[in-house]
CSV table of C-alpha atoms in Angstrom, one decimal:
chain,number,residue,atom,x,y,z
A,1,ARG,CA,-58.2,204.2,167.4
A,2,ARG,CA,-55.6,204.0,170.1
A,3,ARG,CA,-52.5,206.1,169.5
A,4,SER,CA,-49.2,204.9,171.0
A,5,SER,CA,-47.2,207.4,172.9
A,6,ALA,CA,-43.7,207.8,174.2
A,7,LEU,CA,-45.1,208.6,177.6
A,8,PRO,CA,-44.5,205.6,179.8
A,9,ALA,CA,-47.6,206.2,182.0
A,10,LEU,CA,-49.9,206.2,179.0
A,11,SER,CA,-48.3,203.1,177.5
A,12,VAL,CA,-48.7,201.2,180.8
A,13,PHE,CA,-52.3,202.4,181.1
A,14,LEU,CA,-53.1,201.3,177.6
A,15,GLU,CA,-51.6,197.8,178.2
A,16,ARG,CA,-53.5,197.4,181.4
A,17,LEU,CA,-56.7,198.5,179.7
A,18,ALA,CA,-56.2,196.1,176.8
A,19,GLU,CA,-55.7,193.3,179.3
A,20,SER,CA,-58.9,194.1,181.2
A,21,SER,CA,-61.3,195.4,178.5
A,22,PRO,CA,-63.7,192.8,177.0
A,23,ASN,CA,-63.7,192.1,173.3
A,24,ALA,CA,-65.7,194.7,171.6
A,25,ALA,CA,-67.0,192.3,169.0
A,26,GLY,CA,-70.8,191.9,168.6
A,27,ASP,CA,-73.5,194.4,168.8
A,28,ARG,CA,-72.8,197.0,171.6
A,29,ARG,CA,-74.5,200.3,172.1
A,30,TRP,CA,-71.7,202.9,172.2
A,31,LEU,CA,-71.7,205.8,174.6
A,32,TYR,CA,-69.3,208.8,174.5
A,33,VAL,CA,-68.4,209.7,178.1
A,34,PRO,CA,-67.0,213.2,178.4
A,35,TYR,CA,-64.5,214.1,181.1
A,36,ASP,CA,-67.2,215.9,183.1
A,37,GLN,CA,-69.3,212.7,183.4
A,38,LEU,CA,-67.0,210.1,184.9
A,39,GLY,CA,-69.6,208.2,186.9
A,40,ALA,CA,-71.7,205.1,186.4
A,41,ASN,CA,-74.6,206.0,188.7
A,42,LEU,CA,-76.7,207.9,186.0
A,43,GLY,CA,-77.8,207.2,182.5
A,44,PRO,CA,-77.1,204.2,180.4
A,45,LEU,CA,-74.1,203.0,182.5
A,46,ALA,CA,-76.4,202.7,185.5
A,47,ARG,CA,-79.3,200.9,183.7
A,48,GLU,CA,-78.0,198.9,180.7
A,49,PRO,CA,-76.2,195.6,180.9
A,50,ALA,CA,-72.4,196.0,180.9
A,51,ASP,CA,-71.9,193.3,178.3
A,52,GLU,CA,-74.1,195.2,175.8
A,53,LEU,CA,-72.3,198.6,176.2
A,54,GLY,CA,-69.2,200.2,174.9
A,55,ILE,CA,-67.8,203.5,176.0
A,56,VAL,CA,-65.6,206.0,174.2
A,57,VAL,CA,-63.2,208.0,176.4
A,58,VAL,CA,-61.1,210.8,174.9
A,59,GLU,CA,-57.9,212.1,176.3
A,60,SER,CA,-56.9,215.3,174.4
A,61,ALA,CA,-53.6,217.1,174.7
A,62,TRP,CA,-55.2,219.9,172.7
A,63,LYS,CA,-57.5,220.7,175.7
A,64,ALA,CA,-54.6,220.8,178.1
A,65,ARG,CA,-52.8,223.4,175.8
A,66,ARG,CA,-55.8,225.7,175.4
A,67,ARG,CA,-55.4,227.5,178.7
A,68,PRO,CA,-52.9,227.7,181.4
A,69,TYR,CA,-54.5,224.9,183.5
A,70,HIS,CA,-52.8,224.0,186.8
A,71,LYS,CA,-50.7,220.9,186.2
A,72,GLN,CA,-52.0,219.1,189.2
A,73,LYS,CA,-55.6,219.7,188.0
A,74,LEU,CA,-54.7,218.2,184.6
A,75,ALA,CA,-53.0,215.2,186.3
A,76,LEU,CA,-56.1,214.6,188.4
A,77,LEU,CA,-58.4,214.8,185.3
A,78,LEU,CA,-56.3,212.3,183.4
A,79,ALA,CA,-56.0,210.0,186.3
A,80,ASN,CA,-59.8,210.1,186.8
A,81,GLN,CA,-60.4,209.3,183.1
A,82,ARG,CA,-58.0,206.4,183.1
A,83,GLN,CA,-59.3,205.0,186.4
A,84,PHE,CA,-62.9,205.3,185.1
A,85,ALA,CA,-62.0,203.4,181.9
A,86,LEU,CA,-60.4,200.6,183.9
A,87,GLU,CA,-63.3,200.4,186.2
A,88,GLN,CA,-65.8,200.1,183.4
A,89,ALA,CA,-63.6,197.5,181.6
A,90,GLY,CA,-63.5,195.5,184.8
A,91,ARG,CA,-67.3,195.3,184.9
A,92,GLY,CA,-67.5,194.1,181.3
A,93,VAL,CA,-68.1,197.4,179.4
A,94,ALA,CA,-66.0,197.5,176.2
A,95,VAL,CA,-63.8,200.6,176.3
A,96,ARG,CA,-62.4,202.6,173.3
A,97,PHE,CA,-59.8,204.9,174.8
A,98,VAL,CA,-58.5,207.6,172.4
A,99,ALA,CA,-55.4,209.6,173.2
A,100,THR,CA,-55.1,212.4,170.7
A,101,ASP,CA,-53.7,215.9,170.0
A,102,ALA,CA,-56.9,216.9,168.2
A,103,PRO,CA,-59.9,218.8,169.7
A,104,PHE,CA,-62.6,216.7,171.5
A,105,GLY,CA,-64.9,216.8,168.5
A,106,ALA,CA,-62.5,215.0,166.2
A,107,ALA,CA,-62.0,211.8,168.1
A,108,PRO,CA,-65.7,210.9,168.6
A,109,ARG,CA,-66.3,211.7,164.9
A,110,ASP,CA,-63.6,209.2,163.9
A,111,VAL,CA,-65.0,206.5,166.3
A,112,ALA,CA,-68.6,207.1,165.2
A,113,SER,CA,-67.6,206.8,161.6
A,114,GLU,CA,-66.2,203.3,162.4
A,115,LEU,CA,-68.8,202.1,165.0
A,116,GLY,CA,-71.9,204.0,164.0
A,117,PRO,CA,-73.6,206.9,165.9
A,118,LEU,CA,-72.7,207.4,169.5
A,119,ARG,CA,-74.9,208.4,172.4
A,120,ALA,CA,-73.9,210.9,175.0
A,121,MET,CA,-75.5,212.6,178.0
A,122,LEU,CA,-75.5,216.4,177.5
A,123,PRO,CA,-72.2,217.7,178.9
A,124,ALA,CA,-72.3,220.2,181.7
A,125,GLU,CA,-69.6,222.3,180.1
A,126,ARG,CA,-70.9,224.7,177.5
A,127,GLU,CA,-67.7,224.8,175.6
A,128,LEU,CA,-67.7,221.0,175.2
A,129,ARG,CA,-71.4,221.1,174.1
A,130,VAL,CA,-70.6,223.6,171.4
A,131,GLU,CA,-67.6,221.6,170.2
A,132,LEU,CA,-69.7,218.4,170.0
A,133,GLU,CA,-72.8,219.9,168.4
A,134,PRO,CA,-71.6,219.5,164.8
A,135,LEU,CA,-71.5,215.7,165.5
A,136,ALA,CA,-75.1,215.8,166.6
A,137,LYS,CA,-76.0,217.8,163.5
A,138,ASP,CA,-74.3,215.2,161.3
A,139,GLU,CA,-76.2,212.4,163.2
A,140,LEU,CA,-73.0,210.9,164.6
A,141,LEU,CA,-73.9,211.8,168.1
A,142,GLU,CA,-77.3,211.4,169.8
A,143,TRP,CA,-77.9,213.6,172.9
A,144,ILE,CA,-79.4,211.9,175.9
A,145,PRO,CA,-80.8,214.3,178.5
A,146,HIS,CA,-78.6,214.4,181.5
A,147,GLU,CA,-80.4,212.7,184.4
A,148,GLY,CA,-78.4,214.5,187.0
A,149,TRP,CA,-79.8,218.0,186.2
A,150,LEU,CA,-82.8,219.1,188.1
A,151,THR,CA,-84.0,221.5,185.4
A,152,THR,CA,-83.6,221.9,181.7
A,153,PRO,CA,-82.5,225.1,180.0
A,154,GLU,CA,-86.1,225.4,178.8
A,155,ASP,CA,-87.4,225.1,182.4
A,156,PHE,CA,-85.1,227.9,183.4
A,157,ALA,CA,-86.1,230.2,180.5
A,158,GLU,CA,-89.8,229.5,181.3
A,159,SER,CA,-89.3,230.4,185.0
A,160,GLN,CA,-87.6,233.7,184.2
A,161,GLY,CA,-90.0,235.4,181.8
A,162,ASP,CA,-88.5,237.9,179.3
A,163,PRO,CA,-84.7,238.7,179.4
A,164,PRO,CA,-82.8,240.4,180.9
A,165,TRP,CA,-82.6,237.8,183.7
A,166,ARG,CA,-81.3,238.9,187.1
């Protein structure tokens, strides 16, 4: 669900996205793309036909207020997310962009309730994985192994023996 905003930059972006995003009608496989995976060189975005995919991108003001992030870092993150959404729409991927004040777990839950379960590559950020885990438990989110990682947590634990690891 797109939320309108008084912020002119967001309004302009949403208008441009609506113009370039293909119609999401029909059967598409939906993929949640977290802010730490804005690339199309790995996973389903690299392998699956664009006209069969849809992505969900969440912009959360809640995340920005959680800590005293540097304003330029936040601006870069938002610009990256928006540019990524436009690039994917341009190649034929349906884009569901959600701007919200809620935590990251709430928006994908709402979208999955509407579209059906989402897929997502396991986020690199532990905090985000923990926040999204309830969606996986409720079968609204299916984890896909991240293809960019050289090892899994299980590989690491096996290689270290018994804790404490040093």
